[in-house]
């Protein structure tokens, strides 16, 4: 037996309870954003699949803001070459969205490959990103796509690249309203998770702003933060890319700190090279992006 907090009595060791907290249930984004200004220490609840795990790990919110009734955070749109996905869109919703299937079907396919069925109906885009757990896959997927997160705190707006999630000084605050992906210059995208949990690779090929192609690969792992790798090629089409050369060049950029007890850095570089070449082989097979 152990004592409950706040002197409420004794409970069994295998049971626990959250101390009382203040719960807000805003019904609009403006109301939710204002609450985060009023309560900067508040814990934000989206799908709650990760939040329940945080409770078990010791999270004890004094103020909790539930976004479940803010329907505008579930919107998905494609306009002027930009795909915008609301932060409350679930894994199931993202993988079956008509807007995503029509504009970026490879994203829908990648999104549909993660999590269990139960989690897929609860877990949200925003919760998956902002949990900042190495084992979650949407940061890897959206970093390769050069996704950008849009926040609102009160009347203030801020935009951060998804790849900045792992920066200690990223300055993340407020409500994550949506994630945007520019699709106009995107030529191809693919995700390889066959070697998970040791290594996954998310790869995007875009037209370079000046000339040639820009290849971005994000290497993920359950045990290390994702690493963004990039390569600029003079080729004008994906078919002109030398998959072996590009795969080797990208793998060589993986820093030594990516090595861990599950795989040495040499092994992980090998996996990145193999998975990247596999993805580029698909890309040159004229698959749709």
mmCIF file of C-alpha atoms in Angstrom:
data_model
loop_
_atom_site.group_PDB
_atom_site.id
_atom_site.type_symbol
_atom_site.label_atom_id
_atom_site.label_comp_id
_atom_site.label_asym_id
_atom_site.label_seq_id
_atom_site.Cartn_x
_atom_site.Cartn_y
_atom_site.Cartn_z
ATOM 1 C CA UNK A 1 0.000 0.000 0.000
ATOM 2 C CA UNK A 2 1.069 3.586 -0.493
ATOM 3 C CA UNK A 3 -0.357 6.971 0.349
ATOM 4 C CA UNK A 4 -2.204 8.941 -2.290
ATOM 5 C CA UNK A 5 -1.164 12.452 -2.953
ATOM 6 C CA UNK A 6 -3.139 15.178 -1.220
ATOM 7 C CA UNK A 7 -3.732 12.858 1.734
ATOM 8 C CA UNK A 8 -6.697 11.069 0.206
ATOM 9 C CA UNK A 9 -5.849 7.715 1.794
ATOM 10 C CA UNK A 10 -4.035 4.495 0.882
ATOM 11 C CA UNK A 11 -4.097 2.634 -2.437
ATOM 12 C CA UNK A 12 -2.499 -0.604 -3.665
ATOM 13 C CA UNK A 13 0.981 -0.421 -5.234
ATOM 14 C CA UNK A 14 -0.422 -1.556 -8.573
ATOM 15 C CA UNK A 15 -2.864 1.326 -8.697
ATOM 16 C CA UNK A 16 -2.334 5.007 -9.089
ATOM 17 C CA UNK A 17 -4.406 8.112 -9.628
ATOM 18 C CA UNK A 18 -3.814 11.574 -10.985
ATOM 19 C CA UNK A 19 -4.058 14.408 -8.524
ATOM 20 C CA UNK A 20 -6.896 16.862 -9.264
ATOM 21 C CA UNK A 21 -6.352 19.193 -12.212
ATOM 22 C CA UNK A 22 -8.222 21.947 -14.036
ATOM 23 C CA UNK A 23 -9.708 20.785 -17.353
ATOM 24 C CA UNK A 24 -10.563 23.130 -20.211
ATOM 25 C CA UNK A 25 -12.534 22.024 -23.282
ATOM 26 C CA UNK A 26 -12.388 24.880 -25.804
ATOM 27 C CA UNK A 27 -14.623 24.683 -28.873
ATOM 28 C CA UNK A 28 -12.622 26.990 -31.159
ATOM 29 C CA UNK A 29 -8.986 27.500 -32.073
ATOM 30 C CA UNK A 30 -9.096 31.101 -30.857
ATOM 31 C CA UNK A 31 -10.337 29.959 -27.450
ATOM 32 C CA UNK A 32 -7.703 27.206 -27.239
ATOM 33 C CA UNK A 33 -4.908 29.566 -28.265
ATOM 34 C CA UNK A 34 -5.986 32.128 -25.679
ATOM 35 C CA UNK A 35 -5.964 29.438 -22.982
ATOM 36 C CA UNK A 36 -2.368 28.524 -23.800
ATOM 37 C CA UNK A 37 -1.434 32.172 -23.282
ATOM 38 C CA UNK A 38 -3.253 32.229 -19.953
ATOM 39 C CA UNK A 39 -1.812 28.874 -18.866
ATOM 40 C CA UNK A 40 1.617 28.415 -20.520
ATOM 41 C CA UNK A 41 2.302 25.445 -18.255
ATOM 42 C CA UNK A 42 -0.845 23.605 -19.431
ATOM 43 C CA UNK A 43 -0.662 20.117 -20.893
ATOM 44 C CA UNK A 44 -2.371 19.822 -24.305
ATOM 45 C CA UNK A 45 -4.541 16.769 -24.988
ATOM 46 C CA UNK A 46 -5.224 15.683 -28.584
ATOM 47 C CA UNK A 47 -5.902 11.985 -29.246
ATOM 48 C CA UNK A 48 -4.542 11.082 -25.778
ATOM 49 C CA UNK A 49 -2.861 7.855 -26.940
ATOM 50 C CA UNK A 50 0.568 9.210 -25.964
ATOM 51 C CA UNK A 51 -0.721 11.354 -23.108
ATOM 52 C CA UNK A 52 -1.935 8.267 -21.219
ATOM 53 C CA UNK A 53 1.586 6.871 -21.539
ATOM 54 C CA UNK A 54 2.927 10.163 -20.178
ATOM 55 C CA UNK A 55 0.613 9.873 -17.174
ATOM 56 C CA UNK A 56 2.081 6.437 -16.459
ATOM 57 C CA UNK A 57 5.542 7.960 -16.732
ATOM 58 C CA UNK A 58 4.755 10.567 -14.073
ATOM 59 C CA UNK A 59 3.146 13.471 -15.924
ATOM 60 C CA UNK A 60 0.799 15.259 -13.498
ATOM 61 C CA UNK A 61 -0.870 18.235 -15.179
ATOM 62 C CA UNK A 62 -2.117 21.124 -13.104
ATOM 63 C CA UNK A 63 -4.047 22.395 -16.128
ATOM 64 C CA UNK A 64 -5.102 20.285 -19.087
ATOM 65 C CA UNK A 65 -6.515 21.717 -22.325
ATOM 66 C CA UNK A 66 -8.429 19.168 -24.406
ATOM 67 C CA UNK A 67 -8.653 19.941 -28.135
ATOM 68 C CA UNK A 68 -11.209 17.255 -28.895
ATOM 69 C CA UNK A 69 -13.979 19.786 -29.607
ATOM 70 C CA UNK A 70 -11.885 22.073 -31.862
ATOM 71 C CA UNK A 71 -13.121 20.696 -35.174
ATOM 72 C CA UNK A 72 -11.162 23.179 -37.314
ATOM 73 C CA UNK A 73 -7.981 21.300 -36.356
ATOM 74 C CA UNK A 74 -9.224 18.301 -38.378
ATOM 75 C CA UNK A 75 -9.249 20.129 -41.734
ATOM 76 C CA UNK A 76 -7.192 18.911 -44.716
ATOM 77 C CA UNK A 77 -6.761 21.045 -47.826
ATOM 78 C CA UNK A 78 -4.698 21.215 -50.999
ATOM 79 C CA UNK A 79 -4.343 24.703 -52.437
ATOM 80 C CA UNK A 80 -1.776 26.344 -54.724
ATOM 81 C CA UNK A 81 0.666 23.475 -54.430
ATOM 82 C CA UNK A 82 0.541 23.281 -50.635
ATOM 83 C CA UNK A 83 -0.984 20.363 -48.746
ATOM 84 C CA UNK A 84 -2.131 21.457 -45.279
ATOM 85 C CA UNK A 85 -3.120 18.869 -42.676
ATOM 86 C CA UNK A 86 -4.807 19.744 -39.367
ATOM 87 C CA UNK A 87 -3.017 18.646 -36.220
ATOM 88 C CA UNK A 88 -6.005 16.599 -34.964
ATOM 89 C CA UNK A 89 -6.098 14.398 -38.063
ATOM 90 C CA UNK A 90 -5.688 10.798 -36.924
ATOM 91 C CA UNK A 91 -3.425 8.205 -38.531
ATOM 92 C CA UNK A 92 -6.523 6.571 -40.031
ATOM 93 C CA UNK A 93 -7.836 9.896 -41.267
ATOM 94 C CA UNK A 94 -4.508 10.863 -42.826
ATOM 95 C CA UNK A 95 -4.062 7.587 -44.642
ATOM 96 C CA UNK A 96 -7.606 7.596 -46.070
ATOM 97 C CA UNK A 97 -8.075 11.305 -46.772
ATOM 98 C CA UNK A 98 -9.251 11.960 -50.361
ATOM 99 C CA UNK A 99 -7.186 15.174 -50.426
ATOM 100 C CA UNK A 100 -3.963 13.365 -49.462
ATOM 101 C CA UNK A 101 -4.663 10.342 -51.666
ATOM 102 C CA UNK A 102 -5.164 12.602 -54.682
ATOM 103 C CA UNK A 103 -2.243 14.982 -54.086
ATOM 104 C CA UNK A 104 0.392 12.859 -52.322
ATOM 105 C CA UNK A 105 -0.654 9.164 -52.258
ATOM 106 C CA UNK A 106 2.793 8.029 -51.103
ATOM 107 C CA UNK A 107 2.297 10.025 -47.898
ATOM 108 C CA UNK A 108 -1.052 8.316 -47.350
ATOM 109 C CA UNK A 109 0.641 4.930 -47.900
ATOM 110 C CA UNK A 110 3.462 5.732 -45.463
ATOM 111 C CA UNK A 111 1.008 7.057 -42.880
ATOM 112 C CA UNK A 112 -1.108 3.930 -43.273
ATOM 113 C CA UNK A 113 1.845 1.678 -42.478
ATOM 114 C CA UNK A 114 2.435 2.845 -38.896
ATOM 115 C CA UNK A 115 0.897 1.999 -35.499
ATOM 116 C CA UNK A 116 -1.674 -0.584 -34.460
ATOM 117 C CA UNK A 117 -5.319 -0.450 -35.511
ATOM 118 C CA UNK A 118 -6.386 0.789 -32.065
ATOM 119 C CA UNK A 119 -3.810 3.574 -32.093
ATOM 120 C CA UNK A 120 -4.580 4.470 -35.686
ATOM 121 C CA UNK A 121 -8.062 5.605 -34.695
ATOM 122 C CA UNK A 122 -6.822 7.622 -31.670
ATOM 123 C CA UNK A 123 -3.326 8.864 -32.441
ATOM 124 C CA UNK A 124 -3.096 12.272 -34.109
ATOM 125 C CA UNK A 125 -0.562 14.051 -36.288
ATOM 126 C CA UNK A 126 0.066 16.695 -33.628
ATOM 127 C CA UNK A 127 0.375 14.224 -30.781
ATOM 128 C CA UNK A 128 2.793 12.039 -32.719
ATOM 129 C CA UNK A 129 5.042 14.969 -33.601
ATOM 130 C CA UNK A 130 5.046 16.836 -30.310
ATOM 131 C CA UNK A 131 5.556 13.716 -28.174
ATOM 132 C CA UNK A 132 9.113 13.873 -29.601
ATOM 133 C CA UNK A 133 9.705 10.162 -29.107
ATOM 134 C CA UNK A 134 12.388 8.506 -31.201
ATOM 135 C CA UNK A 135 10.156 5.525 -31.981
ATOM 136 C CA UNK A 136 7.364 7.593 -33.523
ATOM 137 C CA UNK A 137 7.481 7.730 -37.300
ATOM 138 C CA UNK A 138 5.634 10.872 -38.438
ATOM 139 C CA UNK A 139 8.603 13.137 -37.586
ATOM 140 C CA UNK A 140 10.692 10.997 -39.949
ATOM 141 C CA UNK A 141 8.074 11.023 -42.694
ATOM 142 C CA UNK A 142 7.293 14.751 -42.556
ATOM 143 C CA UNK A 143 10.934 15.838 -42.114
ATOM 144 C CA UNK A 144 11.855 14.235 -45.438
ATOM 145 C CA UNK A 145 8.896 16.002 -47.035
ATOM 146 C CA UNK A 146 10.210 19.321 -45.612
ATOM 147 C CA UNK A 147 6.987 19.669 -43.651
ATOM 148 C CA UNK A 148 6.430 22.819 -41.622
ATOM 149 C CA UNK A 149 4.491 23.071 -38.356
ATOM 150 C CA UNK A 150 2.193 26.046 -37.753
ATOM 151 C CA UNK A 151 1.523 27.205 -34.196
ATOM 152 C CA UNK A 152 -0.862 29.717 -32.698
ATOM 153 C CA UNK A 153 -0.421 31.197 -29.214
ATOM 154 C CA UNK A 154 -2.984 33.879 -28.496
ATOM 155 C CA UNK A 155 -2.858 36.062 -31.605
ATOM 156 C CA UNK A 156 0.761 35.156 -32.356
ATOM 157 C CA UNK A 157 1.594 32.780 -35.194
ATOM 158 C CA UNK A 158 4.813 30.821 -35.676
ATOM 159 C CA UNK A 159 6.116 28.342 -38.243
ATOM 160 C CA UNK A 160 8.857 25.780 -37.646
ATOM 161 C CA UNK A 161 10.219 22.975 -39.823
ATOM 162 C CA UNK A 162 9.329 19.493 -38.572
ATOM 163 C CA UNK A 163 13.044 18.689 -38.648
ATOM 164 C CA UNK A 164 13.551 21.242 -35.832
ATOM 165 C CA UNK A 165 11.656 19.030 -33.369
ATOM 166 C CA UNK A 166 14.960 17.755 -32.020
ATOM 167 C CA UNK A 167 16.539 21.181 -31.567
ATOM 168 C CA UNK A 168 16.648 22.164 -27.902
ATOM 169 C CA UNK A 169 16.050 25.818 -28.778
ATOM 170 C CA UNK A 170 13.260 25.255 -31.302
ATOM 171 C CA UNK A 171 10.900 27.512 -29.309
ATOM 172 C CA UNK A 172 7.820 25.319 -29.625
ATOM 173 C CA UNK A 173 4.826 26.893 -27.868
ATOM 174 C CA UNK A 174 1.088 27.363 -28.341
ATOM 175 C CA UNK A 175 -1.331 25.166 -30.285
ATOM 176 C CA UNK A 176 -0.021 23.198 -33.257
ATOM 177 C CA UNK A 177 -2.713 24.002 -35.795
ATOM 178 C CA UNK A 178 -1.472 22.207 -38.921
ATOM 179 C CA UNK A 179 1.461 20.829 -40.880
ATOM 180 C CA UNK A 180 2.037 21.969 -44.465
ATOM 181 C CA UNK A 181 3.917 20.258 -47.286
ATOM 182 C CA UNK A 182 4.849 22.003 -50.526
ATOM 183 C CA UNK A 183 3.997 19.594 -53.341
ATOM 184 C CA UNK A 184 4.713 21.683 -56.432
ATOM 185 C CA UNK A 185 8.417 20.793 -56.647
ATOM 186 C CA UNK A 186 8.080 17.278 -55.242
ATOM 187 C CA UNK A 187 8.909 14.626 -57.847
ATOM 188 C CA UNK A 188 8.819 11.490 -55.721
ATOM 189 C CA UNK A 189 8.442 10.329 -52.134
ATOM 190 C CA UNK A 190 8.801 6.910 -50.448
ATOM 191 C CA UNK A 191 9.201 5.365 -46.995
ATOM 192 C CA UNK A 192 11.107 2.180 -46.106
ATOM 193 C CA UNK A 193 10.502 0.649 -42.673
ATOM 194 C CA UNK A 194 11.364 -3.007 -43.384
ATOM 195 C CA UNK A 195 14.400 -2.767 -41.056
ATOM 196 C CA UNK A 196 12.528 -1.130 -38.210
ATOM 197 C CA UNK A 197 13.268 -0.746 -35.289
ATOM 198 C CA UNK A 198 16.979 -0.522 -36.147
ATOM 199 C CA UNK A 199 16.593 1.792 -39.124
ATOM 200 C CA UNK A 200 13.967 3.402 -41.324
ATOM 201 C CA UNK A 201 14.479 5.762 -44.257
ATOM 202 C CA UNK A 202 12.087 8.389 -45.586
ATOM 203 C CA UNK A 203 13.186 9.830 -48.939
ATOM 204 C CA UNK A 204 11.989 12.715 -51.100
ATOM 205 C CA UNK A 205 13.225 13.916 -54.474
ATOM 206 C CA UNK A 206 12.498 17.504 -55.471
ATOM 207 C CA UNK A 207 13.404 19.829 -58.276
ATOM 208 C CA UNK A 208 16.278 21.960 -57.011
ATOM 209 C CA UNK A 209 15.507 25.677 -56.689
ATOM 210 C CA UNK A 210 18.231 26.520 -59.265
ATOM 211 C CA UNK A 211 18.967 23.378 -61.280
ATOM 212 C CA UNK A 212 19.211 19.628 -60.852
ATOM 213 C CA UNK A 213 17.552 17.523 -58.169
ATOM 214 C CA UNK A 214 17.571 17.739 -54.376
ATOM 215 C CA UNK A 215 17.376 14.419 -52.524
ATOM 216 C CA UNK A 216 16.479 14.422 -48.824
ATOM 217 C CA UNK A 217 16.649 11.248 -46.757
ATOM 218 C CA UNK A 218 15.733 11.061 -43.076
ATOM 219 C CA UNK A 219 17.147 8.137 -41.146
ATOM 220 C CA UNK A 220 15.051 7.033 -38.170
ATOM 221 C CA UNK A 221 15.475 4.485 -35.400
ATOM 222 C CA UNK A 222 13.649 3.564 -32.210
ATOM 223 C CA UNK A 223 16.816 4.308 -30.292
ATOM 224 C CA UNK A 224 18.202 7.508 -31.761
ATOM 225 C CA UNK A 225 16.764 10.818 -32.951
ATOM 226 C CA UNK A 226 16.116 11.113 -36.707
ATOM 227 C CA UNK A 227 18.962 12.451 -38.859
ATOM 228 C CA UNK A 228 18.385 14.516 -41.999
ATOM 229 C CA UNK A 229 20.711 13.683 -44.912
ATOM 230 C CA UNK A 230 20.774 15.540 -48.232
ATOM 231 C CA UNK A 231 22.352 15.340 -51.668
ATOM 232 C CA UNK A 232 22.249 17.662 -54.677
ATOM 233 C CA UNK A 233 22.480 15.975 -58.086
ATOM 234 C CA UNK A 234 23.006 17.544 -61.490
ATOM 235 C CA UNK A 235 20.493 15.158 -63.038
ATOM 236 C CA UNK A 236 17.369 16.616 -64.569
ATOM 237 C CA UNK A 237 15.217 13.506 -64.060
ATOM 238 C CA UNK A 238 15.057 10.764 -61.420
ATOM 239 C CA UNK A 239 15.949 8.193 -64.075
ATOM 240 C CA UNK A 240 19.361 9.846 -64.449
ATOM 241 C CA UNK A 241 20.242 9.332 -60.772
ATOM 242 C CA UNK A 242 22.956 6.812 -59.906
ATOM 243 C CA UNK A 243 21.231 4.998 -57.020
ATOM 244 C CA UNK A 244 24.446 3.389 -55.751
ATOM 245 C CA UNK A 245 26.331 6.692 -55.698
ATOM 246 C CA UNK A 246 23.486 8.622 -54.074
ATOM 247 C CA UNK A 247 22.886 5.895 -51.497
ATOM 248 C CA UNK A 248 26.560 5.823 -50.536
ATOM 249 C CA UNK A 249 26.794 9.624 -50.404
ATOM 250 C CA UNK A 250 23.749 9.892 -48.131
ATOM 251 C CA UNK A 251 24.830 7.053 -45.826
ATOM 252 C CA UNK A 252 28.274 8.618 -45.366
ATOM 253 C CA UNK A 253 26.618 11.686 -43.805
ATOM 254 C CA UNK A 254 25.115 9.674 -40.941
ATOM 255 C CA UNK A 255 27.017 10.917 -37.855
ATOM 256 C CA UNK A 256 28.825 8.583 -35.483
ATOM 257 C CA UNK A 257 26.301 9.358 -32.741
ATOM 258 C CA UNK A 258 23.693 7.413 -34.757
ATOM 259 C CA UNK A 259 25.386 4.169 -33.725
ATOM 260 C CA UNK A 260 23.906 2.420 -30.690
ATOM 261 C CA UNK A 261 23.677 -0.924 -28.912
ATOM 262 C CA UNK A 262 21.245 -2.209 -31.521
ATOM 263 C CA UNK A 263 23.638 -1.534 -34.385
ATOM 264 C CA UNK A 264 27.072 -0.044 -34.857
ATOM 265 C CA UNK A 265 27.431 3.115 -36.907
ATOM 266 C CA UNK A 266 28.968 1.044 -39.728
ATOM 267 C CA UNK A 267 25.916 -1.238 -39.721
ATOM 268 C CA UNK A 268 23.485 1.667 -39.682
ATOM 269 C CA UNK A 269 25.283 3.390 -42.551
ATOM 270 C CA UNK A 270 25.064 0.126 -44.463
ATOM 271 C CA UNK A 271 21.317 -0.060 -43.809
ATOM 272 C CA UNK A 272 20.785 3.537 -44.897
ATOM 273 C CA UNK A 273 22.686 2.877 -48.103
ATOM 274 C CA UNK A 274 20.677 -0.264 -48.861
ATOM 275 C CA UNK A 275 17.290 1.252 -48.010
ATOM 276 C CA UNK A 276 18.052 4.422 -49.963
ATOM 277 C CA UNK A 277 19.076 2.460 -53.055
ATOM 278 C CA UNK A 278 15.896 0.398 -52.705
ATOM 279 C CA UNK A 279 13.779 3.545 -52.581
ATOM 280 C CA UNK A 280 15.537 5.108 -55.569
ATOM 281 C CA UNK A 281 14.998 1.896 -57.509
ATOM 282 C CA UNK A 282 11.280 2.292 -56.877
ATOM 283 C CA UNK A 283 11.494 5.939 -57.889
ATOM 284 C CA UNK A 284 13.115 5.158 -61.203
ATOM 285 C CA UNK A 285 10.379 2.582 -61.796
ATOM 286 C CA UNK A 286 8.113 5.502 -62.615
ATOM 287 C CA UNK A 287 5.956 4.953 -59.581
ATOM 288 C CA UNK A 288 3.641 7.803 -58.692
ATOM 289 C CA UNK A 289 4.871 10.124 -55.983
#
